[in-house]
Short mmCIF file of C-alpha atoms in Angstrom, two decimals:
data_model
loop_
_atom_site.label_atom_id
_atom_site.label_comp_id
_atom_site.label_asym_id
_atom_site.label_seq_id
_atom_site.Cartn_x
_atom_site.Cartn_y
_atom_site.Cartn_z
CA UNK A 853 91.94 90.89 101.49
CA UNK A 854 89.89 87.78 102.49
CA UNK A 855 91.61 85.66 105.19
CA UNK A 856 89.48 82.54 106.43
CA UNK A 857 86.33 81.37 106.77
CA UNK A 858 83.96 80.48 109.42
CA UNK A 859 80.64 77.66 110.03
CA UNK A 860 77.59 79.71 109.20
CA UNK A 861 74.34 79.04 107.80
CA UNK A 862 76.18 79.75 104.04
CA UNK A 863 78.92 77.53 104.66
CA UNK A 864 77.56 74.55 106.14
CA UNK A 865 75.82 74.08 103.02
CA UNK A 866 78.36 74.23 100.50
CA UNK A 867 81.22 73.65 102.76
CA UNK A 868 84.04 76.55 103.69
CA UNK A 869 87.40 74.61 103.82
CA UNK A 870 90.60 75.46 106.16
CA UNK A 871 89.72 77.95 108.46
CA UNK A 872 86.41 78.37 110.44
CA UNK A 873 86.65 80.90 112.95
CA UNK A 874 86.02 83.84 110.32
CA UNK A 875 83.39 84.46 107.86
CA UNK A 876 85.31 84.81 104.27
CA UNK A 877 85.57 89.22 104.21
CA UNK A 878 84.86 90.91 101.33
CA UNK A 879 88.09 90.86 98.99
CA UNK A 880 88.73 94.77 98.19
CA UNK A 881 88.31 98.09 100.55
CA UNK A 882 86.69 100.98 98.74
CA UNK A 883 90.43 102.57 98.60
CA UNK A 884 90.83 99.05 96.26
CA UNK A 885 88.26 99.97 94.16
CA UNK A 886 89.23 103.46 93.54
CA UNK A 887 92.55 102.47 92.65
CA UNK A 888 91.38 99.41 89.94
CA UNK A 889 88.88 102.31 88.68
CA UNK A 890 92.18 105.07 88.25
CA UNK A 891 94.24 102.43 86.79
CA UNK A 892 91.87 100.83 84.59
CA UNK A 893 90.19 104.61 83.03
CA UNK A 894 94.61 105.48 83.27
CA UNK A 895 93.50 108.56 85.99
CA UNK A 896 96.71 109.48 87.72
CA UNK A 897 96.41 110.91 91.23
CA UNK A 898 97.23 114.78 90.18
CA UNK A 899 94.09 114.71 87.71
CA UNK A 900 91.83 113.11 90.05
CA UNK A 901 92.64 115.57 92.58
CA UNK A 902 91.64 118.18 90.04
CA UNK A 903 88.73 116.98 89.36
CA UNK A 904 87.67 116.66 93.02
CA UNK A 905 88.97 120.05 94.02
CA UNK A 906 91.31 119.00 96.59
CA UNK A 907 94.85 118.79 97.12
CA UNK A 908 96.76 115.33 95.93
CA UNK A 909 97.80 114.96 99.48
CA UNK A 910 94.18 114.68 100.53
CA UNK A 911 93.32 111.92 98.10
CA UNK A 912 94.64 109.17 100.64
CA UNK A 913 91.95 109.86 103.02
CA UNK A 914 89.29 110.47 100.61
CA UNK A 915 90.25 107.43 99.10
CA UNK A 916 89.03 105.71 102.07
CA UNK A 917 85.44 106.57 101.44
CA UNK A 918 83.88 106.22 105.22
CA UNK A 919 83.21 109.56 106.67
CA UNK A 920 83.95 112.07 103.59
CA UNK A 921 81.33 114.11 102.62
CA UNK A 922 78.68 112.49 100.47
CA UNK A 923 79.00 114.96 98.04
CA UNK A 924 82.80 114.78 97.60
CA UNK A 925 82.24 111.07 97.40
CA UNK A 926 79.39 111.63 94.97
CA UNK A 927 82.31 113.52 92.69
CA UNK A 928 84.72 110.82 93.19
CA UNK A 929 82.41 108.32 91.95
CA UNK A 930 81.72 110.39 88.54
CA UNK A 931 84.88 110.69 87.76
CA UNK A 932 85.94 107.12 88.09
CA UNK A 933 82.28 105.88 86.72
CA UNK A 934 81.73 104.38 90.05
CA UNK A 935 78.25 104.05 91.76
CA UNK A 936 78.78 106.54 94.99
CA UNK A 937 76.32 104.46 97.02
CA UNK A 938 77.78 101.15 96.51
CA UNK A 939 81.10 102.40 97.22
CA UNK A 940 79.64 103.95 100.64
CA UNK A 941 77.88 100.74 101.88
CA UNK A 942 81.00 99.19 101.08
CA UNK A 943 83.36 101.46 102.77
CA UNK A 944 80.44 101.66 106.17
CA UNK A 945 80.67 97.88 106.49
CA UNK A 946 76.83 97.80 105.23
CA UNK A 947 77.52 94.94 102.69
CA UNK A 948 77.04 91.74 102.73
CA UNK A 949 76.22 89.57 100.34
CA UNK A 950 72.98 87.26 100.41
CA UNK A 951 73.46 84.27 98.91
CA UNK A 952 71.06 80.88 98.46
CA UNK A 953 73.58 78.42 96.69
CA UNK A 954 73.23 74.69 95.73
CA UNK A 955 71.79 72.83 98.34
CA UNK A 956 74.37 69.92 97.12
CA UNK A 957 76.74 69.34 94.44
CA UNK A 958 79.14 72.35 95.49
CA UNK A 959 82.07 72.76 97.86
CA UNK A 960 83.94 76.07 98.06
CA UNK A 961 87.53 75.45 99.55
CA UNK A 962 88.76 78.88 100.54
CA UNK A 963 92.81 78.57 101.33
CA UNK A 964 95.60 80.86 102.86
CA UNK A 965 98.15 82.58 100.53
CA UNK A 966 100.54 84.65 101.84
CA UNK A 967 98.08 86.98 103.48
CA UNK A 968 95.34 86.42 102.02
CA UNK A 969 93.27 83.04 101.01
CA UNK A 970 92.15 82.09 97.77
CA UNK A 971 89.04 80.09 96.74
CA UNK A 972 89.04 76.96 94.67
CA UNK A 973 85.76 75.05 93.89
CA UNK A 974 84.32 71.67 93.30
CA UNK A 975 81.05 70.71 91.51
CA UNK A 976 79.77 67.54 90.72
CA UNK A 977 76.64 65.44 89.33
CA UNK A 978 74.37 64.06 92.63
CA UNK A 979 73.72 60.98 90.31
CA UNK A 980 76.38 59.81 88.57
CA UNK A 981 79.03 61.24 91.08
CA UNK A 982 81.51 62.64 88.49
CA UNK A 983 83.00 65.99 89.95
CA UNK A 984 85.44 68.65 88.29
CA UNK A 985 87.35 71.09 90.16
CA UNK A 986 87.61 74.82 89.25
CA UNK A 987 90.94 75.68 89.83
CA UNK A 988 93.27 74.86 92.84
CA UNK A 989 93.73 77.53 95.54
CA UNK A 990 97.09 77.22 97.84
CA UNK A 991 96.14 73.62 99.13
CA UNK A 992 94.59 70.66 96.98
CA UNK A 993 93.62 68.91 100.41
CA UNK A 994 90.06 70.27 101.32
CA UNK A 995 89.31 69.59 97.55
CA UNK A 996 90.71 65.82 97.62
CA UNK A 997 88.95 65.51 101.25
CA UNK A 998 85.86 66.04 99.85
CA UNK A 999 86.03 63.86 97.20
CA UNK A 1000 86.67 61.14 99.18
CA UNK A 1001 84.12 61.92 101.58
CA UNK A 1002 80.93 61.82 98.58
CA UNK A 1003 83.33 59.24 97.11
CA UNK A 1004 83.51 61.05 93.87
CA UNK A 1005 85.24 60.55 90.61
CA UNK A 1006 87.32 63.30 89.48
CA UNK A 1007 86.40 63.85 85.67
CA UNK A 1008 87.80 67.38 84.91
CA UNK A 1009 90.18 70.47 86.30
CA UNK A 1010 88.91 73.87 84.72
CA UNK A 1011 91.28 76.62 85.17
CA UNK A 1012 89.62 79.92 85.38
CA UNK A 1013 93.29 81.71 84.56
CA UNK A 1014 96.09 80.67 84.99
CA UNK A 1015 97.74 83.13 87.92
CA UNK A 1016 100.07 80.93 90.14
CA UNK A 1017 97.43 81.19 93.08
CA UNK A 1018 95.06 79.42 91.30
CA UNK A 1019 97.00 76.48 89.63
CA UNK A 1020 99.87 76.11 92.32
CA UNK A 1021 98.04 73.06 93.58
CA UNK A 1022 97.62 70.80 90.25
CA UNK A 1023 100.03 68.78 90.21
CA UNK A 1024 99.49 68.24 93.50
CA UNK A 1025 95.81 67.48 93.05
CA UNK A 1026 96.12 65.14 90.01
CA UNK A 1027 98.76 63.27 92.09
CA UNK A 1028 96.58 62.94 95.14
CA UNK A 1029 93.15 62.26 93.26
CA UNK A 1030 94.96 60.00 90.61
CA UNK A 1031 93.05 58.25 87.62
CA UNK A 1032 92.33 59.95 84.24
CA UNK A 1033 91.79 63.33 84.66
CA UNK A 1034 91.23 66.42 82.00
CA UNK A 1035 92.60 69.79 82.32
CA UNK A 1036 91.42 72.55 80.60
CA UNK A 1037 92.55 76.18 80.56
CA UNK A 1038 91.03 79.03 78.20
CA UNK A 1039 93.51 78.95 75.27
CA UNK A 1040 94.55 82.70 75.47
CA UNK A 1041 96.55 81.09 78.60
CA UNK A 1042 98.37 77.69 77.77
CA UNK A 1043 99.53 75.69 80.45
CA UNK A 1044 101.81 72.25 80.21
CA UNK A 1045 99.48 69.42 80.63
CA UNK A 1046 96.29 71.12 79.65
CA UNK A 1047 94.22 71.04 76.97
CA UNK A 1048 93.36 75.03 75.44
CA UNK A 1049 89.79 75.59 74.98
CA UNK A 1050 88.05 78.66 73.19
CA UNK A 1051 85.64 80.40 75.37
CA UNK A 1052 81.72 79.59 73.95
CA UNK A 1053 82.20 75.93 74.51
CA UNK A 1054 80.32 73.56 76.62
CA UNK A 1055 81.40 70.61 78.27
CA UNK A 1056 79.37 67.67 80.13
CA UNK A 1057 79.44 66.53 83.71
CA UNK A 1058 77.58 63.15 83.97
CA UNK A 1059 73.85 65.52 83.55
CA UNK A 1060 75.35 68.78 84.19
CA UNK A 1061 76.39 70.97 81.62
CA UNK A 1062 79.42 73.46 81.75
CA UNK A 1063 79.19 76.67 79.81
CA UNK A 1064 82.44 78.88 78.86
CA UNK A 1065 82.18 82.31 78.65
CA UNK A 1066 84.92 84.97 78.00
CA UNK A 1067 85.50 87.01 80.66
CA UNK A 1068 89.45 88.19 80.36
CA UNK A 1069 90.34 91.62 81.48
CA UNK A 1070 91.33 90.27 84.65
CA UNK A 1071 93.82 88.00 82.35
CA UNK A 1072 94.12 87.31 78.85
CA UNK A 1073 91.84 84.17 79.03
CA UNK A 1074 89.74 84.74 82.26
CA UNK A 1075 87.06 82.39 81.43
CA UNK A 1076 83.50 82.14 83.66
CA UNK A 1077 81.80 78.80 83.72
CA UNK A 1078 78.34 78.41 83.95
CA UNK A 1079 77.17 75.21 85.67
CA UNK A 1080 73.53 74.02 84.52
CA UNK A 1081 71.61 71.27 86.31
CA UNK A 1082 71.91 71.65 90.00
CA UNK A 1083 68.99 72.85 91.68
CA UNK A 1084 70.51 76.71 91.69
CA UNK A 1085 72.27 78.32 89.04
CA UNK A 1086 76.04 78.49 89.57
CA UNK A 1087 78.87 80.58 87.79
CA UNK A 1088 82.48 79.84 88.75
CA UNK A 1089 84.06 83.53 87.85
CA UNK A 1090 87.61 83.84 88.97
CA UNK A 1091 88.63 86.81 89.40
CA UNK A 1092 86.71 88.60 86.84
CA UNK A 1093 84.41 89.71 89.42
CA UNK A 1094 84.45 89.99 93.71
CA UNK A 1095 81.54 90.75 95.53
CA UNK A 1096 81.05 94.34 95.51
CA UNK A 1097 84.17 94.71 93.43
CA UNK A 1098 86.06 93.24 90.49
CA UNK A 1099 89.59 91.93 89.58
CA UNK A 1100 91.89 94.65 87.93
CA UNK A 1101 91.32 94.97 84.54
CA UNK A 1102 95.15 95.31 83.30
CA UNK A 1103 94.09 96.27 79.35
CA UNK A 1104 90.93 97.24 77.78
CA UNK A 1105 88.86 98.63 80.80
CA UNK A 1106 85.58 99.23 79.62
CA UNK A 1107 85.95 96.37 77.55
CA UNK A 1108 86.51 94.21 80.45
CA UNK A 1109 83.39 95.51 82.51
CA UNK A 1110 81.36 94.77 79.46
CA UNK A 1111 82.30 91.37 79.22
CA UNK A 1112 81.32 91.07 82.94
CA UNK A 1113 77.80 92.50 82.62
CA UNK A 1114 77.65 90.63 79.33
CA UNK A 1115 78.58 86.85 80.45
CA UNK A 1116 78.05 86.94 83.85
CA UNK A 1117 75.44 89.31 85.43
CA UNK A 1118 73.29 88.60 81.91
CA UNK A 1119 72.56 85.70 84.22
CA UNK A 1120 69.44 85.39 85.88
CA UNK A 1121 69.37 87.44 89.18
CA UNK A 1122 69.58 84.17 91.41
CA UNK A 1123 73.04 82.92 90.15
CA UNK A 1124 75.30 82.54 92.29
CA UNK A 1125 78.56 83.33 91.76
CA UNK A 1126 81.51 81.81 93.09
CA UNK A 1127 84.38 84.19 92.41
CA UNK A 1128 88.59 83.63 92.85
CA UNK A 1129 88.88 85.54 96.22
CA UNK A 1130 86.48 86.87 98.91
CA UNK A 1131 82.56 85.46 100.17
CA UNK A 1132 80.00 83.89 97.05
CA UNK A 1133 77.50 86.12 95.92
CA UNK A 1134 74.95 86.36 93.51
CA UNK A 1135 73.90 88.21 89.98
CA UNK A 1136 71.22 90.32 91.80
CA UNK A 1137 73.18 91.46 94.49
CA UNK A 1138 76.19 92.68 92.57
CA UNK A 1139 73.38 94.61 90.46
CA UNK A 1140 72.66 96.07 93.48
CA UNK A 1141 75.73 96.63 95.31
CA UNK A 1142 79.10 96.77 93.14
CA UNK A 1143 80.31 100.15 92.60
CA UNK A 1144 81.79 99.15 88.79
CA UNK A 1145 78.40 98.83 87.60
CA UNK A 1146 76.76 101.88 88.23
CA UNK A 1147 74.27 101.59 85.28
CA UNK A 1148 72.07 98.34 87.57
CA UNK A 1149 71.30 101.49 89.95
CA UNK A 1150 70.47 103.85 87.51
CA UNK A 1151 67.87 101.71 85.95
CA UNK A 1152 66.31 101.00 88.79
CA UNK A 1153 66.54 104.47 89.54
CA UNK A 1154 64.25 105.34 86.65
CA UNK A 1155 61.91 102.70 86.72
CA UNK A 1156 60.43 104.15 90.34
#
């Protein structure tokens, strides 16, 4: 699970709120992935085992990924439609995500929860200075420090789903930030004091524009927002996708994982993408490197 965040060369650009003695880890251990992948294709532990040859009370360690046989991980992969590689690199520590964000007009604020830390995000208009946040993480005040500090107007509050890590802090926010300020959540996932929205809408920030795509799986309204007008390409996910992993998908599985190679890696390959929990990626290196999407390899594969 990710836990803080550290100065680097990514985060002094966009800005890594709370903690900065640790880069932000990658969200999910290949053991995470393999259980989202049996729960989501409804694989219980006795099948998989059969499948694999081995005994269920081997799975544990296999599970693990890092030093089983690459062929054994090579079956595990097939029968949970995973990409063996990517789960590999993952499990070997060999992953980590390159990312070139905007140079301005983004702050990632990545807060403790329990024990782990959740991201929330703020983008805003260099010109006219009207911001929205994406959701709220565990603690509004790196998001209300940094308004003050660019001296920004709060316009909006998107909600990418409504789980209580990622709206705990909106009252809280709104309170702190005051003025007139909208709040929007996907309308599969009403909230008090926000106004629904149907996924396929686009909203305006000063001379950006805000694109809603559905990406629920996740949740029953997970919604990614793609920001236009910076000077990089920028999707706000939640936790519809991690880098090098996804959120679970609780109902429709292959549904879900459509939806995510449909609305958000349909992007072009220089996106980034700013997801609910764990480091910011990018479209082209979760083609490259995310286990659910095993297809991204393949092609590749064949066009050598």
């Amino acid at each position: 699970m990710a836990r803080a965040c550290r100065s680097n060369s990514l985060t002094s650009r966009v800005g890594c709120a709370k903690l900065h003695d640790m880069a932000i880890p990658l969200e999910d251990l290949a053991s995470d992935i393999v259980g989202k992948a049996q729960r989501g294709l409804g694989v219980s532990d006795d099948a998989l085992a059969e499948k694999l040859g081995v005994k269920p009370d081997e799975l544990e360690v296999i599970k693990q990924v890092r030093g089983v046989a690459p062929a054994l991980v090579e079956k595990l992969a097939t029968a949970l439609e995973l990409d063996a590689k990517a789960l590999t690199d993952l499990a070997e520590g060999k992953y980590t995500p390159k990312v070139t964000p905007p140079s301005t007009g983004f702050f990632q604020a990545n807060t403790v929860y329990g024990d782990m830390t959740v991201n929330a995000y703020l983008v805003w208009d260099p010109e006219t200075k009207l911001a929205a946040a994406f959701d709220t993480g565990a603690d509004a005040t790196p998001l209300v420090d940094e308004i003050k500090k660019h001296k920004l107007t709060l316009q909006d509050i998107f909600l990418t789903h409504t789980h209580g890590d990622h709206v705990m802090e909106l009252d809280r926010l709104r309170e702190k930030v005051g003025g007139s300020i909208g709040v929007h959540t996907p309308e599969a996932e009403p909230l008090e004091g926000a106004a629904p929205f149907k996924p396929g809408v686009t909203f305006s920030l000063g001379k950006l524009q805000i694109e809603t795509r559905d990406t629920s799986g996740h949740s029953a309204g997970g919604t990614t927002y793609h920001i236009h007008g910076l000077d990089a390409p920028l999707a706000i996910v939640g936790d519809a996708l991690f880098a090098g992993s996804a959120g679970g998908i609780r109902t429709d599985y292959r549904a879900g994982l459509r939806r995510i190679r449909d609305h958000i890696l349909s992007a072009q390959d220089n996106t980034t993408l700013a997801p609910g929990h764990g480091p910011l990626t990018s479209v082209k290196e979760e083609k490259a490197h995310n286990a659910f999407f095993p297809e991204f390899r393949q092609s590749v594969a064949k066009d050598i």
